[in-house]
Short mmCIF file of C-alpha atoms in Angstrom, two decimals:
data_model
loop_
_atom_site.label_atom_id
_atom_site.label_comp_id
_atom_site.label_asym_id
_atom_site.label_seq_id
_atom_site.Cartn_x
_atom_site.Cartn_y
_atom_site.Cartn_z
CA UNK A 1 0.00 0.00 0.00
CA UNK A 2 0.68 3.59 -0.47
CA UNK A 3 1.04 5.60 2.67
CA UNK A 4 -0.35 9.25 1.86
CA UNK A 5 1.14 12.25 3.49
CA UNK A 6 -0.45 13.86 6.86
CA UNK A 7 0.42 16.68 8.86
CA UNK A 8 -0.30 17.58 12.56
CA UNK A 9 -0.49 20.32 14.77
CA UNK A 10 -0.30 20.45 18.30
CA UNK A 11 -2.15 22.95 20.91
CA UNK A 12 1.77 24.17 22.04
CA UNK A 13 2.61 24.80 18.70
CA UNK A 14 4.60 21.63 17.36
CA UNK A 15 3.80 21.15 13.40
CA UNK A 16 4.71 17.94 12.27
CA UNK A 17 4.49 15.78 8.79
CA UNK A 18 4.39 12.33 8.25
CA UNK A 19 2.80 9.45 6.80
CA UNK A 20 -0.63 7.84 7.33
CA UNK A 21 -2.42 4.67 6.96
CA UNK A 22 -6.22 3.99 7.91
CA UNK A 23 -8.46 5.95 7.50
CA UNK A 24 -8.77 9.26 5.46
CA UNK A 25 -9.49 13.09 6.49
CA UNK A 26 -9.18 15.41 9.62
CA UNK A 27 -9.34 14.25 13.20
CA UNK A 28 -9.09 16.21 16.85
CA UNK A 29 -8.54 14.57 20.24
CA UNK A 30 -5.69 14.57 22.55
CA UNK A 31 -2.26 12.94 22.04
CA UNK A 32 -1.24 10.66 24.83
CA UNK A 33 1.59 7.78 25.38
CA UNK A 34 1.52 4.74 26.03
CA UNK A 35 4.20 2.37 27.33
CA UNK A 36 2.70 -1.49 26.88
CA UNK A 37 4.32 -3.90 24.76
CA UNK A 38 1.68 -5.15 23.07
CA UNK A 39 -1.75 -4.79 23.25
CA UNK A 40 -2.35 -2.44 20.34
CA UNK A 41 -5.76 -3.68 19.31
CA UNK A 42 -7.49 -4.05 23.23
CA UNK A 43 -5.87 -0.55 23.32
CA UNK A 44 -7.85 1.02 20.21
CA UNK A 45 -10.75 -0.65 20.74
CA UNK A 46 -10.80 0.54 24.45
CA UNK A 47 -14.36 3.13 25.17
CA UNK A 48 -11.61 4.88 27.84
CA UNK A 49 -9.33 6.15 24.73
CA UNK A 50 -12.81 7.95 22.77
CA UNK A 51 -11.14 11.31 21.99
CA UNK A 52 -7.65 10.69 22.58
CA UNK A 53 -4.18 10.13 19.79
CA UNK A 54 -2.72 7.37 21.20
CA UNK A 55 1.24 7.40 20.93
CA UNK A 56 2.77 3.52 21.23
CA UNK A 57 6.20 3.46 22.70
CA UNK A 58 6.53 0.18 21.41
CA UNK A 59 8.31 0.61 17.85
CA UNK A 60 6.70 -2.05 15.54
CA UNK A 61 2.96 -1.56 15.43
CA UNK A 62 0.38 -4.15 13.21
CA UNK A 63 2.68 -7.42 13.23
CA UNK A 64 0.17 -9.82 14.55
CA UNK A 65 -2.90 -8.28 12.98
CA UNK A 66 -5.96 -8.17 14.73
CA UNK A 67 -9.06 -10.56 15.50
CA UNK A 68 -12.90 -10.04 16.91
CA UNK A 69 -11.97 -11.94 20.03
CA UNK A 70 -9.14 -9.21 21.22
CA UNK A 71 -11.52 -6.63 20.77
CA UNK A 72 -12.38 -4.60 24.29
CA UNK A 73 -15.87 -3.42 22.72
CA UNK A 74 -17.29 -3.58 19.40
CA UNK A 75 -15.14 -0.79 17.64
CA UNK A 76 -12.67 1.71 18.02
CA UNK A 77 -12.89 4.46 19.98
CA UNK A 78 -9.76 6.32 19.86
CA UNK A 79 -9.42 9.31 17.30
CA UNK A 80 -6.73 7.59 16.24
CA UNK A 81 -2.85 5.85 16.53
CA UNK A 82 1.00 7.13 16.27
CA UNK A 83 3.50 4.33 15.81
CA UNK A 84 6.90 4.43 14.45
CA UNK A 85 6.64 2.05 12.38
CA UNK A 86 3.71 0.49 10.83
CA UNK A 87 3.44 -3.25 9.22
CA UNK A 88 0.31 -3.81 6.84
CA UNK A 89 1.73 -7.48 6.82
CA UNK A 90 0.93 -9.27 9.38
CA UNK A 91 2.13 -12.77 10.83
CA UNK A 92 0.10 -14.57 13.20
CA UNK A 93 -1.77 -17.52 13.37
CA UNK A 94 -5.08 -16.21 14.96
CA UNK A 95 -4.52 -13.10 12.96
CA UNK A 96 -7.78 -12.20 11.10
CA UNK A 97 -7.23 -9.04 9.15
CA UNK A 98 -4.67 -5.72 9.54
CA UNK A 99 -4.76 -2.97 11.92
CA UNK A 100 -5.22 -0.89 9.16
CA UNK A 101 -8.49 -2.43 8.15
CA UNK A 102 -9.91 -1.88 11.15
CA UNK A 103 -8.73 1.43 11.51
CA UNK A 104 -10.79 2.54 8.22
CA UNK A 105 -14.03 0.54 9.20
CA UNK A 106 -13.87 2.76 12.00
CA UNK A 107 -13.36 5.98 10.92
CA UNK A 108 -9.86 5.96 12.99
CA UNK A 109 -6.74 7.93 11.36
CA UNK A 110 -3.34 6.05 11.51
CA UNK A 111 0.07 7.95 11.77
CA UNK A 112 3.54 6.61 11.39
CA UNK A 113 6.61 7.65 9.88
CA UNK A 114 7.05 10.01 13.22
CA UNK A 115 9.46 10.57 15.68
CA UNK A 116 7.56 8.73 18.54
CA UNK A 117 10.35 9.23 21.02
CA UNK A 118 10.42 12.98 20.40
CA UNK A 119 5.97 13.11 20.99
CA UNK A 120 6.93 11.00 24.04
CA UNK A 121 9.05 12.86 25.53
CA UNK A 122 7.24 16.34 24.82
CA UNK A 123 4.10 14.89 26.38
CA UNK A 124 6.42 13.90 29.29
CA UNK A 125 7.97 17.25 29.78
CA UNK A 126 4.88 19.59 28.88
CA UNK A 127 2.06 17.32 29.37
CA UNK A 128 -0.99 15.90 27.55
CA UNK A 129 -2.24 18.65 24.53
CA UNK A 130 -5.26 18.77 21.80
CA UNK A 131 -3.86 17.91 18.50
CA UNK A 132 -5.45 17.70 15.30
CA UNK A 133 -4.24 15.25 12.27
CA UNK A 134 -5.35 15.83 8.60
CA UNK A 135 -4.73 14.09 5.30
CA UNK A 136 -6.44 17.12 3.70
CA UNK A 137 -4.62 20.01 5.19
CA UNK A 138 -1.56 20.68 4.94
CA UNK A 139 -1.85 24.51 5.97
CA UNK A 140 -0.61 25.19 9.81
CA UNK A 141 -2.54 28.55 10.93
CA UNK A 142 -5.72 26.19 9.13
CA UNK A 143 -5.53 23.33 11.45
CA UNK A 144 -4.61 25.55 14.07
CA UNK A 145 -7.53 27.65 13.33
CA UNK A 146 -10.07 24.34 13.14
CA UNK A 147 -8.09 22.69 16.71
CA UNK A 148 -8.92 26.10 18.49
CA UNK A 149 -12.35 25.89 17.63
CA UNK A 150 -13.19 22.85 18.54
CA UNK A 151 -14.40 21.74 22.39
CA UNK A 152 -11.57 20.39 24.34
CA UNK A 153 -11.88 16.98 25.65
CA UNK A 154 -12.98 18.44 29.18
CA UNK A 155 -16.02 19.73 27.81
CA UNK A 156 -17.16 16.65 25.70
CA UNK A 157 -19.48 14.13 27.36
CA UNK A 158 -17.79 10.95 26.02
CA UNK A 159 -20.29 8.63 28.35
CA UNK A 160 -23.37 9.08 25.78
CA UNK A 161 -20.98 7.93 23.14
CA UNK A 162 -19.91 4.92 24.28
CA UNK A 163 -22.08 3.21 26.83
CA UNK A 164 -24.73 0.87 26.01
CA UNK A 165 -28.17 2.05 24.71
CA UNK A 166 -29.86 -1.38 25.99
CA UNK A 167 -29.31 -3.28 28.74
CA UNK A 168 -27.87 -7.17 28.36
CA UNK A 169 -26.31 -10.11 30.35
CA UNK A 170 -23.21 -11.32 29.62
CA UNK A 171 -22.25 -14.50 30.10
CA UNK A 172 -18.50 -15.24 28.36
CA UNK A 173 -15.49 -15.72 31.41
CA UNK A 174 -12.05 -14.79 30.33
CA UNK A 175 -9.37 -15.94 27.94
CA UNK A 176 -8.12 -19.63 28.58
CA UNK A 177 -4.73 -19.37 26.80
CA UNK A 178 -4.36 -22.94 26.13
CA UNK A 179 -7.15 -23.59 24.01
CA UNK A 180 -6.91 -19.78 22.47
CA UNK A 181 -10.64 -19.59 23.33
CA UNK A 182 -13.62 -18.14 25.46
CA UNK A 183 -14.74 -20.93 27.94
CA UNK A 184 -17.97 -20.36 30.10
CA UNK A 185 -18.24 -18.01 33.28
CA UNK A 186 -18.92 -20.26 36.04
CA UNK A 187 -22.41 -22.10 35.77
CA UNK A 188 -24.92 -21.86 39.06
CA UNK A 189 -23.87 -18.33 39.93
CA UNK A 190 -25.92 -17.19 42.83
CA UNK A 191 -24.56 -13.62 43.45
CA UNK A 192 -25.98 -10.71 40.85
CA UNK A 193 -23.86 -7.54 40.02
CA UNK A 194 -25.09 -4.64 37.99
CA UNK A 195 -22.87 -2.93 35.72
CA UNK A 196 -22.67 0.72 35.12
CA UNK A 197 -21.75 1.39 31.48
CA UNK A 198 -19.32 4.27 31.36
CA UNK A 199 -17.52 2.27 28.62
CA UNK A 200 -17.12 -0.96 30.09
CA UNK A 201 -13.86 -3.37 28.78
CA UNK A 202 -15.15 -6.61 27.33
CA UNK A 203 -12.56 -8.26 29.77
CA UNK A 204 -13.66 -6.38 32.87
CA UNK A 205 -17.08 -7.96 32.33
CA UNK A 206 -15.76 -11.86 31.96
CA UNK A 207 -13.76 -11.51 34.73
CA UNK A 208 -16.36 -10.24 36.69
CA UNK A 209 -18.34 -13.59 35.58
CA UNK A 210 -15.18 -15.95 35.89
CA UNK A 211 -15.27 -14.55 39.64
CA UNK A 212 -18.74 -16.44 40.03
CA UNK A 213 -21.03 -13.48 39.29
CA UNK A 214 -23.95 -13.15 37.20
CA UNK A 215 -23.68 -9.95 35.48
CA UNK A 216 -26.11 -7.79 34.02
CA UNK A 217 -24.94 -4.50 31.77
CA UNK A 218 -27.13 -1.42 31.66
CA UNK A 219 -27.42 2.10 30.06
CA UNK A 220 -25.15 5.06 32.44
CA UNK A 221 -28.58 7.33 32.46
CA UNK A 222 -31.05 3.75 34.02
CA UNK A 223 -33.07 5.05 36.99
CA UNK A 224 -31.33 4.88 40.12
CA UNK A 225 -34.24 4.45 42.07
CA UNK A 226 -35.32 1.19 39.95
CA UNK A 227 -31.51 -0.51 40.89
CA UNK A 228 -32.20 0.63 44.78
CA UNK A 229 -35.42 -1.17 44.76
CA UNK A 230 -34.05 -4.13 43.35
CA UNK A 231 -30.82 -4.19 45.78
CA UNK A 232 -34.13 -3.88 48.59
CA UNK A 233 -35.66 -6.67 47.13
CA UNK A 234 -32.77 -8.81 46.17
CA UNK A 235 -32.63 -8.91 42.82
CA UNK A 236 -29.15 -7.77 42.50
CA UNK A 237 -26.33 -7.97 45.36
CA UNK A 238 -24.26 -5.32 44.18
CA UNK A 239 -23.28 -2.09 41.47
CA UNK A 240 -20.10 -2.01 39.38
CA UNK A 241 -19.18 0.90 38.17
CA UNK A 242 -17.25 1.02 35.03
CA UNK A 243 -14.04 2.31 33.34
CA UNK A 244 -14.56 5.27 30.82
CA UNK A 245 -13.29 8.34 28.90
CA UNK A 246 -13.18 12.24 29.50
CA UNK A 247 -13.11 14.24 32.76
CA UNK A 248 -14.95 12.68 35.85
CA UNK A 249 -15.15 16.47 37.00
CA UNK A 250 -17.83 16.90 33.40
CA UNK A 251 -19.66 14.23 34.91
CA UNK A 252 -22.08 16.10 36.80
CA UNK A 253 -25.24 13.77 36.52
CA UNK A 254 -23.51 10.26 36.84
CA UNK A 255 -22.05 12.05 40.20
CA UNK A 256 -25.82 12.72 41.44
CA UNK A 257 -26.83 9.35 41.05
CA UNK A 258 -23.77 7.61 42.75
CA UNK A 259 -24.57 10.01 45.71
CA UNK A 260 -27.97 8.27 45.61
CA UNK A 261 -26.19 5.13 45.79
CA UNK A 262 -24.18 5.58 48.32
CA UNK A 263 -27.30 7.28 50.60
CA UNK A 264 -29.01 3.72 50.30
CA UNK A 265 -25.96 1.57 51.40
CA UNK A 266 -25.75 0.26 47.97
CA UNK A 267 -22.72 -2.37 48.22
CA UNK A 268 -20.13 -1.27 44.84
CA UNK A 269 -16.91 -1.89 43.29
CA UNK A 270 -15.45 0.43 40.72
CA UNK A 271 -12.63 0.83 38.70
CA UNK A 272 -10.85 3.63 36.68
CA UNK A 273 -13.45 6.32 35.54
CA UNK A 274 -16.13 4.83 38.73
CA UNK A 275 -13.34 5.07 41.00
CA UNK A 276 -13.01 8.75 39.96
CA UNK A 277 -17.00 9.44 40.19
CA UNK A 278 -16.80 7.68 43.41
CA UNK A 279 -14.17 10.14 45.24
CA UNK A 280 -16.34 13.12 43.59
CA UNK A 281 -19.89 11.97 45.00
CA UNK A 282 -18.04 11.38 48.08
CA UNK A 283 -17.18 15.07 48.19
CA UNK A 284 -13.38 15.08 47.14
CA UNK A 285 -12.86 16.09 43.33
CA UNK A 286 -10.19 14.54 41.23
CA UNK A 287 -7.26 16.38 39.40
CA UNK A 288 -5.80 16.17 36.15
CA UNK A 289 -1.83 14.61 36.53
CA UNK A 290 0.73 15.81 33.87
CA UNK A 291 0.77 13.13 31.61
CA UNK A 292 -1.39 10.44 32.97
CA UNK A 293 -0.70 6.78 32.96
CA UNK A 294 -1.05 4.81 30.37
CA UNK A 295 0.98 1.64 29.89
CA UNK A 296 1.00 -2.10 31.33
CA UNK A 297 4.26 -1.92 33.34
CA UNK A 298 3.33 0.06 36.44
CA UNK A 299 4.51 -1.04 39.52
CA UNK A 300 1.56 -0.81 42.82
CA UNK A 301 1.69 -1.82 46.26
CA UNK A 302 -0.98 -3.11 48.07
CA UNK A 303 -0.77 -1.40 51.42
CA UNK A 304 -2.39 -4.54 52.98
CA UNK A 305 0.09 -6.99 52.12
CA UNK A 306 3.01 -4.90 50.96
CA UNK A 307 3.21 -6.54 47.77
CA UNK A 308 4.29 -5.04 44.34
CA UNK A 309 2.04 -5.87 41.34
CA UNK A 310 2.47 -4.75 37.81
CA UNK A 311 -0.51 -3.52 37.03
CA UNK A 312 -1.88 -2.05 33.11
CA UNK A 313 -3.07 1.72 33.14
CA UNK A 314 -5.12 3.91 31.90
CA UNK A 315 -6.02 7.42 33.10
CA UNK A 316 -5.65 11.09 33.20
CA UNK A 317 -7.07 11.73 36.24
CA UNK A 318 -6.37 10.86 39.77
CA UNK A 319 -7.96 11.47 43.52
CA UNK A 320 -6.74 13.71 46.23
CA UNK A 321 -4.66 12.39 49.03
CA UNK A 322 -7.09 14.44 51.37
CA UNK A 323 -9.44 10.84 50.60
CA UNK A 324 -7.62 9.11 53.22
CA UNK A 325 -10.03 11.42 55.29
CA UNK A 326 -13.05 8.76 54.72
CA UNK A 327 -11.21 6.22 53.35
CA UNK A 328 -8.35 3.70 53.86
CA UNK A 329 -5.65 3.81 50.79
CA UNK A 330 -5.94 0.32 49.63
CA UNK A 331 -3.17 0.56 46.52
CA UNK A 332 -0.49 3.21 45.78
CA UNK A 333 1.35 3.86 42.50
CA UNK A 334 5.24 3.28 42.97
CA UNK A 335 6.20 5.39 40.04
CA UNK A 336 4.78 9.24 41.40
CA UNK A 337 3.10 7.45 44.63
CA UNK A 338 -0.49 8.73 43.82
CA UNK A 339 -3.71 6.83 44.88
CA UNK A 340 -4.12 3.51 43.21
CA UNK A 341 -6.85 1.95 45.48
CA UNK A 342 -9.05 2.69 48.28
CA UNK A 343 -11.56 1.04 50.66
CA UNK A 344 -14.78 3.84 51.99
CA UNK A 345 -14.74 3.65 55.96
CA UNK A 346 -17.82 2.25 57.33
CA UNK A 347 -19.54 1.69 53.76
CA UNK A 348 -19.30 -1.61 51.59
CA UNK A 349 -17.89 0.42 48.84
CA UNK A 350 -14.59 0.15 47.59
CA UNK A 351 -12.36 0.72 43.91
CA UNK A 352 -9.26 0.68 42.49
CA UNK A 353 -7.37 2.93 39.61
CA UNK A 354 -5.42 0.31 37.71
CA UNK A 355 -7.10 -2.40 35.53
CA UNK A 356 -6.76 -5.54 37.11
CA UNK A 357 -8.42 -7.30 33.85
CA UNK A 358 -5.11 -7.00 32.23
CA UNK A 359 -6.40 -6.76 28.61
CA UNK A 360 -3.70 -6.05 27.83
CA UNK A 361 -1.44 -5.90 30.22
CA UNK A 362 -0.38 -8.31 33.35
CA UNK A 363 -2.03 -10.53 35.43
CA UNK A 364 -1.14 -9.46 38.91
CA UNK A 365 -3.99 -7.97 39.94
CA UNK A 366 -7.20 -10.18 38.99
CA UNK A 367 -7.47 -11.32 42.52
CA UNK A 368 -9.42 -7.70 43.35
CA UNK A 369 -12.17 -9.34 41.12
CA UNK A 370 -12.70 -12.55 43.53
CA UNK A 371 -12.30 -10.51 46.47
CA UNK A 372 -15.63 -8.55 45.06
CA UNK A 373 -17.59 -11.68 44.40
CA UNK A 374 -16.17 -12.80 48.07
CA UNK A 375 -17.82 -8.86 49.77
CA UNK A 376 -21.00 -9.64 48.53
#
């Protein structure tokens, strides 16, 4: 294939050209790293990235294609991907078509041919920016005119986008790497969870069934009210709340209805984006970090135990310290010690930062998962 020329502009100033692949024409969201391995298709296809450039540290992007049973949800969601190097052949066994494929049946703009170490490093140093990426224009004060006028990804409810307009059950556990297939959750689960769909990981749900729960997905705007009255009656045992893109801080009607939840003793578990909502409705807003944390090499202890776990991440955002004040601090990140985890005093609510799904990433952390199933 032909790789067609595409130039970039960044909010600080930085204009860039370079190649692309995937889809065609002009694209906004913010640029962010990320430091996994591997992974590149769970990554993409992740509702948390909706609105972002993701930038893979790893060099060689596309080797081992992709395939329907490594996506996190049923499309991409990022604006789009800068690698170094892109491969449109790929070499793998379970391999079902090229990263590039799916990048145009999604609408999702591919860039490569870049400096990736240079974006890396200016992201480190200066933080996260809006960028915008066209194969059309080529013009700077253009695309900086058309970045400038668009909404920044603060001010963009990515929720509505992403979550599920129906609610379903899902019933797949997780990966069984020997057989390089989906097995069955559990049968005879007794214990019913409720997910909140903020833009829920495929994985997050089958390990939340391969922990012995039934679990049941619904809409981020159901009736609060309706879920109380079936935690009264029994129905369900418990909420999840779910990963999920944008600024927890823009999520000003999700944050009412948690309150609500926490008001009637609802028993929860959240992670990522619901652990954010969680520390808001509990009165102690988040804050945006430099650069976030995005990668599946982070190293957290869990202040129970003392032990280290690599953990995969994924956020902007982060709580206050000042949440010790109502709750214990389960998990703290080893790389800039910020809040990883935390336990609500005297409530059966607790959530973590990190992804202990590891899609992709490691496995160190899937134990929070049985512990869940184990609270309720």
């Amino acid at each position: 294939m032909k790789l067609k020329p595409i130039w970039i502009y960044l909010e600080n100033g930085i204009f860039l050209e370079a190649k692309s692949f995937g889809s065609d024409g002009t694209r906004v969201g913010e640029i962010v790293f990320n430091t996994s391995m591997s992974g590149y298709e769970e990554i993409m296809s992740d509702p948390s990235y909706a609105g972002q450039f993701v930038v893979f540290t790893m060099p060689e992007i596309g080797i081992v294609g992709i395939n329907k049973d490594d996506m996190e949800s049923d499309r991409v969601h990022a604006s789009g991907m800068i690698v170094r190097n892109f491969n449109e052949y790929y070499s793998n066994f379970r391999a079902e078509d090229s990263i590039d494929h799916l990048l145009i049946d999604n609408n999702a703009i591919g860039i490569c041919d870049i400096d990736t170490r240079y974006l890396t490093t200016n992201i480190r140093d200066h933080g996260s920016k809006m960028m915008i990426a066209s194969t059309e224009i080529s013009n700077k004060e253009e695309l900086k005119e058309i970045l400038h006028s668009f909404p920044r990804i603060e001010e963009v409810n990515f929720i509505k986008e992403v979550s599920t307009k129906e609610p379903y059950i899902h019933k797949s556990g997780s990966w069984d790497g020997t057989q390089f297939k989906y097995h069955d959750a559990p049968k005879g689960a007794k214990k019913k969870v409720v997910v909140l769909d903020y833009g829920v990981k495929r994985n997050i749900l089958n390990e939340l069934c391969m922990a012995g729960l039934e679990v049941e997905v619904v809409p981020h705007d159901s009736d609060i009210e309706v879920l109380i009255q079936r935690y009264r009656k029994g129905e369900i045992n418990a909420l999840f709340l779910s990963n999920g893109p944008g600024d927890p801080m823009f999520y000003k009607e999700e944050v009412a209805k948690i309150k609500t939840l926490i008001e009637a003793k609802v028993p929860m578990f959240a992670i990522c984006l619901g652990h954010q909502l969680l520390s808001i409705a509990h009165g102690y807003p988040t804050y945006k970090l430099l650069f976030g944390q995005h990668g599946g090499n982070h190293p957290v202890r869990y202040e129970r135990n003392r032990v280290v776990e690599i953990t995969a991440q994924n956020h902007n955002y982060n709580v206050p310290a000042s949440i010790c004040e109502i709750a214990e601090v389960t998990h703290k990140n080893l790389f800039d010690n910020t809040i990883e985890g935390v336990a609500y005093k005297n409530e059966p609510i607790f959530s973590v930062q990190h992804h202990p799904e590891a899609s992709p990433g490691p496995h160190d952390s899937k134990y929070i998962f049985k512990e869940f199933a184990q609270k309720i």
